[in-house]
PDB file of C-alpha atoms in Angstrom:
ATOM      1  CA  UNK C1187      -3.319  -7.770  36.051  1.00 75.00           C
ATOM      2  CA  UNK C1188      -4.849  -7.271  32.814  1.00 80.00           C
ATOM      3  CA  UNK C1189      -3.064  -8.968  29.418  1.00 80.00           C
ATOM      4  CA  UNK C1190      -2.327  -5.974  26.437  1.00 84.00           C
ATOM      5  CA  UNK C1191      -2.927  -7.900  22.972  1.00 88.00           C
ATOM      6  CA  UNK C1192      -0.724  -6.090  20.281  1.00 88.00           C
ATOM      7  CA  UNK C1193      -2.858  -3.534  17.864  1.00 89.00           C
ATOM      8  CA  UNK C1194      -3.087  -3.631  14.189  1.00 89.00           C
ATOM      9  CA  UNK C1195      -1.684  -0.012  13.135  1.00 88.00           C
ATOM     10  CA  UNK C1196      -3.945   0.453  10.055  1.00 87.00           C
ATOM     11  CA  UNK C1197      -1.214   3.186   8.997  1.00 87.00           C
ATOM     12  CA  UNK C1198       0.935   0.355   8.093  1.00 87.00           C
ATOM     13  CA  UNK C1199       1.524   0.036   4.756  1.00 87.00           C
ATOM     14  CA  UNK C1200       1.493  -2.736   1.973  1.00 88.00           C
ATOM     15  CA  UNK C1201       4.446  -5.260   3.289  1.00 86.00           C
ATOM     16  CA  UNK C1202       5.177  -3.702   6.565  1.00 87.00           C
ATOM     17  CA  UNK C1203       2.433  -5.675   8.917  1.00 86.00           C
ATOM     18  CA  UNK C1204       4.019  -8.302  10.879  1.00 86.00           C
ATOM     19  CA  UNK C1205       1.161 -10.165  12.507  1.00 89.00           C
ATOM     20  CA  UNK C1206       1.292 -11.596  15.878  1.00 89.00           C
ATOM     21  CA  UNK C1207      -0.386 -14.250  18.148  1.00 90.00           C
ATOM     22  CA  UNK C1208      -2.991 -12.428  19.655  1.00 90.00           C
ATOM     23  CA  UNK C1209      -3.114  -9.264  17.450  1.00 91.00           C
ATOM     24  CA  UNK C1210      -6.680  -7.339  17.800  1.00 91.00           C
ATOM     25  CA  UNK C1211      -8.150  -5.644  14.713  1.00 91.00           C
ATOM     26  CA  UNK C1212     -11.013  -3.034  14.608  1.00 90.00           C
ATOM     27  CA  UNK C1213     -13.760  -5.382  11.928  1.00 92.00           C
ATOM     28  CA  UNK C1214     -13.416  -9.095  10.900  1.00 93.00           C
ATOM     29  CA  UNK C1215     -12.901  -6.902   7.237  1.00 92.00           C
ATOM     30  CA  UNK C1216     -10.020  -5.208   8.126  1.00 92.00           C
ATOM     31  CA  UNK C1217      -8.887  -8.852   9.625  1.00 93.00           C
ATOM     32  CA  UNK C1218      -9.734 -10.270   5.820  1.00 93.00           C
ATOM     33  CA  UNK C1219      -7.730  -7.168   4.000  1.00 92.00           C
ATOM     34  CA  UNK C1220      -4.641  -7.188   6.182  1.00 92.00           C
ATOM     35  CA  UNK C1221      -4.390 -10.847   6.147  1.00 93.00           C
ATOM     36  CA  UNK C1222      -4.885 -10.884   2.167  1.00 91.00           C
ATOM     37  CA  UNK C1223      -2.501  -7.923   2.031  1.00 91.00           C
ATOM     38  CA  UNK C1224       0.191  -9.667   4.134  1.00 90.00           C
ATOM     39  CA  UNK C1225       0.302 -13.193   2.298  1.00 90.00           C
ATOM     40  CA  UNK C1226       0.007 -11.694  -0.884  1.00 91.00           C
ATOM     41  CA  UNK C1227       3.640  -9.978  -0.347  1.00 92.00           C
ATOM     42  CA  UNK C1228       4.365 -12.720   1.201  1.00 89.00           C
ATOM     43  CA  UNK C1229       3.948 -15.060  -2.077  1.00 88.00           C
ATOM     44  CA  UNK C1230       1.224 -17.597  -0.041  1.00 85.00           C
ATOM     45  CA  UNK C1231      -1.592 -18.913  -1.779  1.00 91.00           C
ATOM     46  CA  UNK C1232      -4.959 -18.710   0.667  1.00 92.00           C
ATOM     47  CA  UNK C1233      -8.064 -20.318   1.283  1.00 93.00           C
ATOM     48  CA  UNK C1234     -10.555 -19.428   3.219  1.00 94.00           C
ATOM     49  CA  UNK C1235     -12.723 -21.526   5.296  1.00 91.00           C
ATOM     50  CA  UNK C1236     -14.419 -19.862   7.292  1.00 87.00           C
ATOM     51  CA  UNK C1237     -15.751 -16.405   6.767  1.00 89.00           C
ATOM     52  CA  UNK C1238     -18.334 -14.585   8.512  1.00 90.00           C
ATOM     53  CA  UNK C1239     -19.763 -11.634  10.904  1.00 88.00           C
ATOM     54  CA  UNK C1240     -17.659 -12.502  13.523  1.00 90.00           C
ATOM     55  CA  UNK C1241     -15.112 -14.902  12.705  1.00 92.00           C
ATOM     56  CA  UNK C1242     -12.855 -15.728   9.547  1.00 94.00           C
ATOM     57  CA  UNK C1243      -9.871 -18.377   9.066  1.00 94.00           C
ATOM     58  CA  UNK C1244      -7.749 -19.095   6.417  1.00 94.00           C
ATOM     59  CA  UNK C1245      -5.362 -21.581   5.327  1.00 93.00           C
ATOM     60  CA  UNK C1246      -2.381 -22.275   3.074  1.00 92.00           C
ATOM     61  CA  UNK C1247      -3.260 -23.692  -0.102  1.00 92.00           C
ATOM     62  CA  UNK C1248       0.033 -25.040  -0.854  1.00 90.00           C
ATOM     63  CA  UNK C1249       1.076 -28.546  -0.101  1.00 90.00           C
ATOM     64  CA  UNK C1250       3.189 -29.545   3.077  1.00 92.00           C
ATOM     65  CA  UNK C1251       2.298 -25.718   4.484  1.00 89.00           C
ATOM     66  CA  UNK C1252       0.280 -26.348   7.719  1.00 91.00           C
ATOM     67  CA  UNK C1253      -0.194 -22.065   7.806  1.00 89.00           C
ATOM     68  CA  UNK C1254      -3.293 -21.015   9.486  1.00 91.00           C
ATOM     69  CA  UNK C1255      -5.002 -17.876  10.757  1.00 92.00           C
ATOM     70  CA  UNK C1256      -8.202 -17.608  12.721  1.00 93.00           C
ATOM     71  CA  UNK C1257     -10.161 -14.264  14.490  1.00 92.00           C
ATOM     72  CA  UNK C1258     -13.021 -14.086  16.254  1.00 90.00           C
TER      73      UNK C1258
END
């Protein structure tokens, strides 16, 4: 039994991702462009801590929101 992760469509266009737990993307870059994409219509401010070849993460900047995103 093997578990299917849900794909990034990179057809989708500005505001229509919906990311998922799980979610695979093709690059850590397309990762860093959705994700920057998606909070900016969203309205959340981002930081990120950890960026690099193979793994990136991100956090809300604003206070009280515990938001997070990691890949690897």
């Amino acid at each position: 039994y093997k578990i299917v992760y849900p794909q990034y469509d990179p057809r989708s266009r500005f505001g229509q991702v919906h990311l998922e737990v799980g979610m695979e993307f093709n690059t850590i870059k397309m990762f860093i462009e959705v994700v920057r994409d998606y909070t900016i219509f969203h309205g959340r401010d981002l930081k990120w801590v950890k960026v690099n070849t193979i793994q990136a993460k991100a956090c809300c900047k604003q206070v009280g929101c515990s938001w997070e995103i990691f890949c690897s």
